[in-house]
Amino acid sequence: MQENALIQTRDVVLIGGGHTHALALRMWGMKPVAGARLTLINPDPTAAYSGMLPGFVAGHYARDDLDIDLVQLARFAGARLILGAADHLDCEQRQIHVPGRPPIGYDLCSIDIGITSAMPDLPGFAQHGIPAKPLSDFAARWQQFRDADGPARIAVIGGGIAGVELVLAMTHALLSRGRETQAHLIDRGEILKGMAGATVSKMRAALKAHGVTVIEKAEVARVEADHLVLSDGRHVASDFTAGAAGARPYEWLSRTGLYCSDGFLQVNPALQTSSPDVFAVGDCAHMSRNPRPKAGVYAVRQAPVLVHNLRASLQGKPLSMYRPQKDYLKLVSMGEQRALAERGGFALSGRMMWRWKDYIDQKFMNQFRDLSPMAPPPLPKDRVADMAEALGPKPLCGGCGSKLGRGVLRGVLDTLPPPSRGDIQALPGDDAALLVVGGQQQVLSSDHLSSLTNDPYAMARIAAIHALGDIWAMGAEPQAATVSVILPRLSEPLTTRTLSEIMTGASETIRAAKADIVGGHSSVGTALTIGYSITGLCENPVTLGGGRPGDVLILTKPIGSGTVMAAEMQMKAKGAWVAECLRQMQIPQGEASGVLRNAHAMTDVTGFGLAGHLLNICQASGCAAELLTGHVPLLPGALDLARAGIRSTLYPQNAAMHPGLESGPLTDLMLDPQTAGGLLAAVPEGQVAAVLQELRAAGFPAVRVGQLVPGTPIIRFISG
């Protein structure tokens, strides 16, 4: 009975990381539904909170203060996170399409993708304008403009509350930096239409105090790089033109076949669209029976209803109805640390209102800060005495972090007899075997990984690139591969969906390496594991044993993946760091291998860490090495996490390979187990400049990280 309770049978997919979905993920993590597999699809690893955008623009908040970390939130909720922008939903096939990957199946789906203020019909806006939404893009471009020098000319198109808040915040930020500023607010009608008279008067006074020129009843004809042209021929100077003219739905929603109102998805009081299995919330939804303005307060209050109705749909229980309030408190930023509060036609403004707004915003964001992993189930009472010590205080890492240490592996392998066949050449230390087949030299290697991401498509690609590394490290061209997959226990539909994502990722990656998948094997286990056996062809294999004193060491990828992914499991890594780490692990090294085909020795940097694999070269080549630790490129966040004491579970065994080495954050990263890491090559001094130039031209961040030197096989770690 306990085993059956762990079977996942239904897919619940959330499209978009809007405020409602963020709250829903938190609620789900606190009380998950057994048997449901939750997935979040979002273009970025973070989602910006719109309520604090004016404060960031004005300079009152740091950029990170705006972000809800979806990587940490997904980990907390036990959800798969797929980084990509959905562009179609097929209700008939129950599939969500994300460019660049196979469709994602669903049984229940919810959409919370917000709105955009892009103006595709306004000539020049796509090239020279900046829509205020999506917020992440706007925030990055504003920060760059705000921190520049010299006079500043800005314009905001759209005189609603959002546009007024934005132009006041922008002007305040520029003036507070001592920059000479020209600011314009442009609207086709009157600004703040529909707001209470007291609110309009106070906000107009604030605009005047900040020196903002208000242009009303004027159409913008086109946007140029340094000015706008109005329909009456007037030119408005602007080097930064922002669009805040109303809410526009994303165009793909209208192609779903779901009922829409002006492009927004129509929902009933249960938040269901015209397809009962598809829900919609936040600004992308239109409440047909109780239309309301696009405001975050409604999105926040939809979250409990959405979570209840997703649970109820899975469990066959009645749905709840969402009943929006008729009016709500509006808190509007006024540039400096002042705000206006308005409800029912009554308005107050001042610093006290700002403190009130800040308190509400911080209270909302604090729900997503300092999330902690849910406690694992307790160990059985009747257990052997050393079980807790053997398990350790933290969960086992995925990828190479879960592998056996070098000492254990070598100790067992050394007990095996040497090859007895004449067509097999043993290569001490190399992960691949060299075979002779019909006079052709063939390389054979096998590798497998436990999952380090819940995205099966990305995991299949990472595992393939990891396995191909042994082939590329010998200067061989990949030939054929078989795939071995262990899936957790799933229902048949979820098994089919998952396996389809895995095999698509595997096929794309292996075919891109100019090889073919020729077979495979699958079984059911406790967790996702993906492995490959791969052959390659070569004329002059590059081995570990060809290095010579004086050779320069070149590395083609940054390191730190073990530390970053260990931190992700503990919910201590920033989502942006994790996203970049996953991206780097999916960068193939085939082209780099071709550039390095004349290297004296080469290895891929994987489980033993940079120092461990370099030690392998030293031992096979009979020389020592100097490793310039300060020159080694690191993944974003890796050093910060190492300073915080984060280590992969394989780190202690890697450290044992270098007795007497003094521990420190940077040195420890040299021992960090890598998954799908780069190539480390020993290149003759005379070829280094040309090789580095060719690698960098091909897009590899290759650097010189040390050299081989005469001496016994040890590594000297040199800082600086």
PDB file of N, CA and C in Angstrom, residues 154-160 167 184-189 191 212-220 228 230 234 236 238 241 245:
ATOM      1  N   ILE A 154      13.440  61.117 -21.278  1.00  0.00           N
ATOM      2  CA  ILE A 154      12.591  59.934 -21.184  1.00  0.00           C
ATOM      3  C   ILE A 154      11.164  60.280 -21.569  1.00  0.00           C
ATOM      4  N   ALA A 155      10.427  59.260 -21.987  1.00  0.00           N
ATOM      5  CA  ALA A 155       9.008  59.434 -22.301  1.00  0.00           C
ATOM      6  C   ALA A 155       8.272  58.157 -21.955  1.00  0.00           C
ATOM      7  N   VAL A 156       7.069  58.307 -21.435  1.00  0.00           N
ATOM      8  CA  VAL A 156       6.199  57.166 -21.132  1.00  0.00           C
ATOM      9  C   VAL A 156       4.918  57.332 -21.925  1.00  0.00           C
ATOM     10  N   ILE A 157       4.563  56.295 -22.680  1.00  0.00           N
ATOM     11  CA  ILE A 157       3.322  56.293 -23.453  1.00  0.00           C
ATOM     12  C   ILE A 157       2.258  55.582 -22.637  1.00  0.00           C
ATOM     13  N   GLY A 158       1.192  56.296 -22.295  1.00  0.00           N
ATOM     14  CA  GLY A 158       0.121  55.713 -21.492  1.00  0.00           C
ATOM     15  C   GLY A 158      -0.011  56.429 -20.171  1.00  0.00           C
ATOM     16  N   GLY A 159      -1.163  57.092 -19.954  1.00  0.00           N
ATOM     17  CA  GLY A 159      -1.351  57.920 -18.785  1.00  0.00           C
ATOM     18  C   GLY A 159      -2.259  57.327 -17.735  1.00  0.00           C
ATOM     19  N   GLY A 160      -2.335  56.004 -17.678  1.00  0.00           N
ATOM     20  CA  GLY A 160      -3.057  55.379 -16.582  1.00  0.00           C
ATOM     21  C   GLY A 160      -2.204  55.379 -15.320  1.00  0.00           C
ATOM     22  N   VAL A 167       6.570  57.086 -14.739  1.00  0.00           N
ATOM     23  CA  VAL A 167       7.284  58.302 -15.099  1.00  0.00           C
ATOM     24  C   VAL A 167       7.750  59.050 -13.846  1.00  0.00           C
ATOM     25  N   HIS A 184       8.460  63.204 -20.282  1.00  0.00           N
ATOM     26  CA  HIS A 184       7.144  63.431 -20.897  1.00  0.00           C
ATOM     27  C   HIS A 184       6.242  62.243 -20.608  1.00  0.00           C
ATOM     28  N   LEU A 185       4.982  62.539 -20.364  1.00  0.00           N
ATOM     29  CA  LEU A 185       3.936  61.528 -20.217  1.00  0.00           C
ATOM     30  C   LEU A 185       2.891  61.807 -21.279  1.00  0.00           C
ATOM     31  N   ILE A 186       2.626  60.819 -22.133  1.00  0.00           N
ATOM     32  CA  ILE A 186       1.773  61.029 -23.302  1.00  0.00           C
ATOM     33  C   ILE A 186       0.583  60.080 -23.246  1.00  0.00           C
ATOM     34  N   ASP A 187      -0.631  60.624 -23.497  1.00  0.00           N
ATOM     35  CA  ASP A 187      -1.831  59.791 -23.514  1.00  0.00           C
ATOM     36  C   ASP A 187      -2.771  60.275 -24.609  1.00  0.00           C
ATOM     37  N   ARG A 188      -3.455  59.323 -25.226  1.00  0.00           N
ATOM     38  CA  ARG A 188      -4.379  59.683 -26.308  1.00  0.00           C
ATOM     39  C   ARG A 188      -5.630  60.379 -25.787  1.00  0.00           C
ATOM     40  N   GLY A 189      -5.932  60.226 -24.495  1.00  0.00           N
ATOM     41  CA  GLY A 189      -7.046  60.923 -23.873  1.00  0.00           C
ATOM     42  C   GLY A 189      -6.552  61.773 -22.722  1.00  0.00           C
ATOM     43  N   ILE A 191      -5.123  61.808 -18.737  1.00  0.00           N
ATOM     44  CA  ILE A 191      -4.440  60.893 -17.835  1.00  0.00           C
ATOM     45  C   ILE A 191      -5.344  60.538 -16.656  1.00  0.00           C
ATOM     46  N   VAL A 212       7.569  66.826 -14.906  1.00  0.00           N
ATOM     47  CA  VAL A 212       7.097  65.989 -16.002  1.00  0.00           C
ATOM     48  C   VAL A 212       6.134  66.780 -16.869  1.00  0.00           C
ATOM     49  N   THR A 213       6.394  66.819 -18.157  1.00  0.00           N
ATOM     50  CA  THR A 213       5.489  67.466 -19.103  1.00  0.00           C
ATOM     51  C   THR A 213       4.409  66.476 -19.524  1.00  0.00           C
ATOM     52  N   VAL A 214       3.162  66.827 -19.297  1.00  0.00           N
ATOM     53  CA  VAL A 214       2.042  65.943 -19.618  1.00  0.00           C
ATOM     54  C   VAL A 214       1.459  66.375 -20.959  1.00  0.00           C
ATOM     55  N   ILE A 215       1.379  65.440 -21.895  1.00  0.00           N
ATOM     56  CA  ILE A 215       0.791  65.700 -23.217  1.00  0.00           C
ATOM     57  C   ILE A 215      -0.441  64.810 -23.338  1.00  0.00           C
ATOM     58  N   GLU A 216      -1.630  65.439 -23.384  1.00  0.00           N
ATOM     59  CA  GLU A 216      -2.881  64.693 -23.431  1.00  0.00           C
ATOM     60  C   GLU A 216      -3.565  64.876 -24.784  1.00  0.00           C
ATOM     61  N   LYS A 217      -4.479  63.948 -25.067  1.00  0.00           N
ATOM     62  CA  LYS A 217      -5.239  63.950 -26.317  1.00  0.00           C
ATOM     63  C   LYS A 217      -4.305  64.025 -27.518  1.00  0.00           C
ATOM     64  N   ALA A 218      -3.272  63.169 -27.475  1.00  0.00           N
ATOM     65  CA  ALA A 218      -2.270  63.145 -28.540  1.00  0.00           C
ATOM     66  C   ALA A 218      -1.935  61.698 -28.886  1.00  0.00           C
ATOM     67  N   GLU A 219      -1.920  61.396 -30.165  1.00  0.00           N
ATOM     68  CA  GLU A 219      -1.556  60.070 -30.640  1.00  0.00           C
ATOM     69  C   GLU A 219      -0.066  60.041 -30.996  1.00  0.00           C
ATOM     70  N   VAL A 220       0.604  58.958 -30.653  1.00  0.00           N
ATOM     71  CA  VAL A 220       1.990  58.759 -31.078  1.00  0.00           C
ATOM     72  C   VAL A 220       1.957  58.089 -32.436  1.00  0.00           C
ATOM     73  N   LEU A 228      10.057  60.774 -30.305  1.00  0.00           N
ATOM     74  CA  LEU A 228       8.766  60.280 -30.754  1.00  0.00           C
ATOM     75  C   LEU A 228       8.153  61.310 -31.684  1.00  0.00           C
ATOM     76  N   LEU A 230       4.523  62.670 -32.919  1.00  0.00           N
ATOM     77  CA  LEU A 230       3.088  62.641 -32.660  1.00  0.00           C
ATOM     78  C   LEU A 230       2.316  62.797 -33.961  1.00  0.00           C
ATOM     79  N   ARG A 234       4.357  66.978 -34.078  1.00  0.00           N
ATOM     80  CA  ARG A 234       5.290  67.372 -33.015  1.00  0.00           C
ATOM     81  C   ARG A 234       6.297  66.263 -32.735  1.00  0.00           C
ATOM     82  N   VAL A 236       8.906  64.738 -29.806  1.00  0.00           N
ATOM     83  CA  VAL A 236       9.185  64.695 -28.369  1.00  0.00           C
ATOM     84  C   VAL A 236      10.501  63.961 -28.177  1.00  0.00           C
ATOM     85  N   SER A 238      13.365  61.818 -26.733  1.00  0.00           N
ATOM     86  CA  SER A 238      13.400  60.706 -25.768  1.00  0.00           C
ATOM     87  C   SER A 238      14.458  59.695 -26.183  1.00  0.00           C
ATOM     88  N   THR A 241      12.154  55.298 -24.209  1.00  0.00           N
ATOM     89  CA  THR A 241      10.709  55.388 -24.375  1.00  0.00           C
ATOM     90  C   THR A 241      10.053  54.128 -23.840  1.00  0.00           C
ATOM     91  N   ALA A 245       0.766  51.675 -22.010  1.00  0.00           N
ATOM     92  CA  ALA A 245      -0.567  52.023 -22.501  1.00  0.00           C
ATOM     93  C   ALA A 245      -1.494  50.819 -22.467  1.00  0.00           C
TER      94      ALA A 245
END
